[in-house]
Every structure is written in C-alpha cells, then in structure tokens.
Amino acid sequence: MQPSPPSARQPSPDTRQLRRVALSGLLGTAVEFYDFLVYGTVAALVFGDLFFPRADPAVGTIAAFGTFAAGYLARPLGGIVFGHFGDRIGRKSMMLLTMVLMGCGSFLIGLLPTYDAIGVWAPVLLVTLRVVQGLAIGGEWGGATLMVVEHAERTQGARRGLWSSFTQLGAPLGSVLSAGVVTLVSALPDDEFRAWGWRVPFLLSIVLLAVGLFVRLKVAESPLFAQAKHEPKPDRPPVVEVLRRPKPVLLAACVGIGAFTAQSLLTGFMISYAVDHGYTRPQVLTAVTIASCVALVVLPAASALSDRVGRRPVVLA
C-alpha cells in the first residue's frame, strides 16, 4: 500500500489556523459574556442594596438594572467604533483591545467601594465601568464572528454556519461559568456574600482574561483583511453607507431581538424575580446553568443545519 499523502493525514495550515481562530472566538466571547452576565446575576441579587441603599427596594432593583441597561446601550456604539478601526487597523488588534477592556472593567467592578464607603461616586463609577464593558462586548462579538467567517470563507466556505457557531457558543459557556461561580459564592452566609462574596466572580475574570489573551495572540490576522489592505480605501466610512439604506440592518436586528431579549430576561430579571418569590439563589442559578447547557448543544446543531437547509428556515423554526 502506498502511504497517504500529507494532506490526507493532517489538516492544511489554513484549516489549523481556522480551528485556532474558532477557539479564540469561543474563549474571547466566553470571557466577554462571563463578565457581562456576572454583572447581571449579581445586580439581581445584591447591587440594589449595595449601590443604591437609600432607594425603595423596588427602585433600588430598577436602578441596579439601569446600570445593566447602560452596557446594552453602549454595545451598538462599540460595534461601530471597533468595527471601523477593525477595517482600518486589523481585526486581531481590535479583538485584543476589546478583551482587555472587558476583563479589566470586570476586575475593577470587583474592587469598587460601595455606597456606604464613597457615597454617590459608587454608582457613578459602576455606570462608567458598565459603559466600558458595553463598548467592549459590542466590538468583541461582531469582530470575533467576522474573524471566524473570513477564515472559514477561505477554507470551508460551505460550513460557515457551523464554524461561526463557535463564537456564539461563548455566550452560553460564559453563562455557565458565571452562574457556576456565583452559585458557589452565593452559598456563603448572606452577610458574608454581601460583604465580600459578590466580588469574587468579578475578580476571577482576570484568570479568564489571561487564558483568552494567550490563545488570541497566536491567531493570524484575517486573510480578507490582509487582502483588503492593498485595495483603495472607500471615500466614506462603511457605517455611513449602511445608514443610508438602513432597512436590511433594521430587519436583521428584528430577527435577533427575540433571542437576545430572552437571554437578558433569563440571566437578569428572572433571577431577581424568582428570588423575590421564594426560590433560593442556588435553585435559580442551577436553572440558569441547565438552560445554558442546553444551548451549548442546540447552538452548533442548529448552525450545522443552517449550512444544509439555509439560515432563514432555521431562524423561523
């Protein structure tokens, strides 16, 4: 028997790089969503009391989720800003920057003094860090998905759905990690959890940041960006052209809004609601963890199916 050619025994350099990019997107988005969702979970449990103590309990909860909303309001701006500079400077450099911003923002939240220590500056600093996180995740998720798709376009264009799902898997994986860590610290006595236990999940984000950066530094720049560097630059920023014909963008946003609304309710408001109605913190966080584990299975399966039957039927289903 003749020995198999090298290409049959091992993947090509492009395929190996695609796998590395997919892993980088998975880890990067997991770090981003761990940080983002830890905030939502802890805000539902204690932030109303710690950062808005003089408000009515219901008003304090609303204020805590108002800082959560600040992160969401900043996300589109982050997508525009980091997308713009990603086209100019490179995808990889922007992805490294967004990961650092997100990880450091989360770590600093874990160090924030509460209202009792510095008064009104506590919620002001909290909102500021939430905006930084929102900007970062707005640039991270779009940039990481784009990086995977551009690498997949070159090597395995027919499986773009499956490969891009690795980036999307970071959301439920980050949810599993955040719910797991918060579940552990929420088992502390209530006074200890409020005194220092809530800080632990935020401080641990620095470990995830180090792992994510280690993998991301080994990723090659997008081949399509390398090719585009030698082409003439457009006269106007792409966002201007998009906003001149906003209908496709608005339709695409409406397609995704249901899933994102459900995710926000699941990882934020539902936790506060259930705890207020008699469920324990570990029970609620266990439910969130189970739901995220289901998503880890369904996401790649649905993405692979979309490569066979099309995106629209899968989204409609």
mmCIF file of C-alpha atoms in Angstrom, residues 21-36 74-84 86 91-103 132-148 164 166-171 208-209 212-213 216 219:
data_model
loop_
_atom_site.group_PDB
_atom_site.id
_atom_site.type_symbol
_atom_site.label_atom_id
_atom_site.label_comp_id
_atom_site.label_asym_id
_atom_site.label_seq_id
_atom_site.Cartn_x
_atom_site.Cartn_y
_atom_site.Cartn_z
ATOM 1 C CA VAL A 21 -9.410 31.270 15.274
ATOM 2 C CA ALA A 22 -12.606 29.396 16.200
ATOM 3 C CA LEU A 23 -11.148 28.533 19.633
ATOM 4 C CA SER A 24 -10.057 32.147 20.076
ATOM 5 C CA GLY A 25 -13.560 33.358 19.227
ATOM 6 C CA LEU A 26 -15.084 30.860 21.645
ATOM 7 C CA LEU A 27 -12.798 31.814 24.531
ATOM 8 C CA GLY A 28 -12.972 35.519 23.821
ATOM 9 C CA THR A 29 -16.749 35.612 23.717
ATOM 10 C CA ALA A 30 -16.936 33.373 26.788
ATOM 11 C CA VAL A 31 -14.749 35.847 28.697
ATOM 12 C CA GLU A 32 -16.881 38.758 27.488
ATOM 13 C CA PHE A 33 -20.176 37.106 28.409
ATOM 14 C CA TYR A 34 -18.876 35.760 31.693
ATOM 15 C CA ASP A 35 -18.057 39.336 32.693
ATOM 16 C CA PHE A 36 -21.273 40.750 31.258
ATOM 17 C CA ALA A 74 -23.197 51.169 24.634
ATOM 18 C CA ARG A 75 -22.996 47.945 22.617
ATOM 19 C CA PRO A 76 -24.084 49.335 19.213
ATOM 20 C CA LEU A 77 -21.610 52.204 19.579
ATOM 21 C CA GLY A 78 -18.873 49.701 20.430
ATOM 22 C CA GLY A 79 -19.738 47.671 17.336
ATOM 23 C CA ILE A 80 -19.499 50.772 15.134
ATOM 24 C CA VAL A 81 -16.273 52.116 16.667
ATOM 25 C CA PHE A 82 -14.342 48.848 16.865
ATOM 26 C CA GLY A 83 -15.738 47.713 13.520
ATOM 27 C CA HIS A 84 -14.459 50.907 11.922
ATOM 28 C CA GLY A 86 -11.020 46.847 12.664
ATOM 29 C CA ARG A 91 -9.373 42.561 13.320
ATOM 30 C CA LYS A 92 -6.846 40.962 15.638
ATOM 31 C CA SER A 93 -5.671 44.163 17.322
ATOM 32 C CA MET A 94 -9.255 45.284 17.984
ATOM 33 C CA MET A 95 -10.183 41.862 19.393
ATOM 34 C CA LEU A 96 -7.237 42.017 21.780
ATOM 35 C CA LEU A 97 -8.264 45.513 22.869
ATOM 36 C CA THR A 98 -11.914 44.598 23.471
ATOM 37 C CA MET A 99 -10.914 41.567 25.539
ATOM 38 C CA VAL A 100 -8.595 43.650 27.718
ATOM 39 C CA LEU A 101 -11.251 46.339 28.199
ATOM 40 C CA MET A 102 -13.873 43.794 29.188
ATOM 41 C CA GLY A 103 -11.649 41.826 31.566
ATOM 42 C CA VAL A 132 -16.824 50.421 29.069
ATOM 43 C CA GLN A 133 -17.988 46.795 29.197
ATOM 44 C CA GLY A 134 -20.801 47.531 26.765
ATOM 45 C CA LEU A 135 -18.437 49.171 24.291
ATOM 46 C CA ALA A 136 -16.077 46.212 24.556
ATOM 47 C CA ILE A 137 -18.668 43.490 24.040
ATOM 48 C CA GLY A 138 -20.192 45.431 21.141
ATOM 49 C CA GLY A 139 -16.856 45.255 19.360
ATOM 50 C CA GLU A 140 -15.881 41.772 20.528
ATOM 51 C CA TRP A 141 -18.799 39.659 19.415
ATOM 52 C CA GLY A 142 -19.106 41.102 15.934
ATOM 53 C CA GLY A 143 -15.345 41.141 15.432
ATOM 54 C CA ALA A 144 -14.830 37.561 16.632
ATOM 55 C CA THR A 145 -17.635 36.230 14.440
ATOM 56 C CA LEU A 146 -16.324 38.159 11.443
ATOM 57 C CA MET A 147 -12.815 36.791 12.016
ATOM 58 C CA VAL A 148 -14.068 33.196 12.028
ATOM 59 C CA SER A 164 -19.314 30.762 13.218
ATOM 60 C CA PHE A 166 -18.102 28.509 17.936
ATOM 61 C CA THR A 167 -18.093 32.237 18.617
ATOM 62 C CA GLN A 168 -21.782 32.153 19.541
ATOM 63 C CA LEU A 169 -21.108 29.264 21.937
ATOM 64 C CA GLY A 170 -19.179 31.726 24.080
ATOM 65 C CA ALA A 171 -22.469 33.228 25.292
ATOM 66 C CA LEU A 208 -10.130 34.035 32.072
ATOM 67 C CA LEU A 209 -8.639 37.155 30.525
ATOM 68 C CA GLY A 212 -8.117 34.216 26.355
ATOM 69 C CA LEU A 213 -5.219 36.546 25.549
ATOM 70 C CA ARG A 216 -5.760 35.085 20.830
ATOM 71 C CA VAL A 219 -4.153 33.817 15.911
#
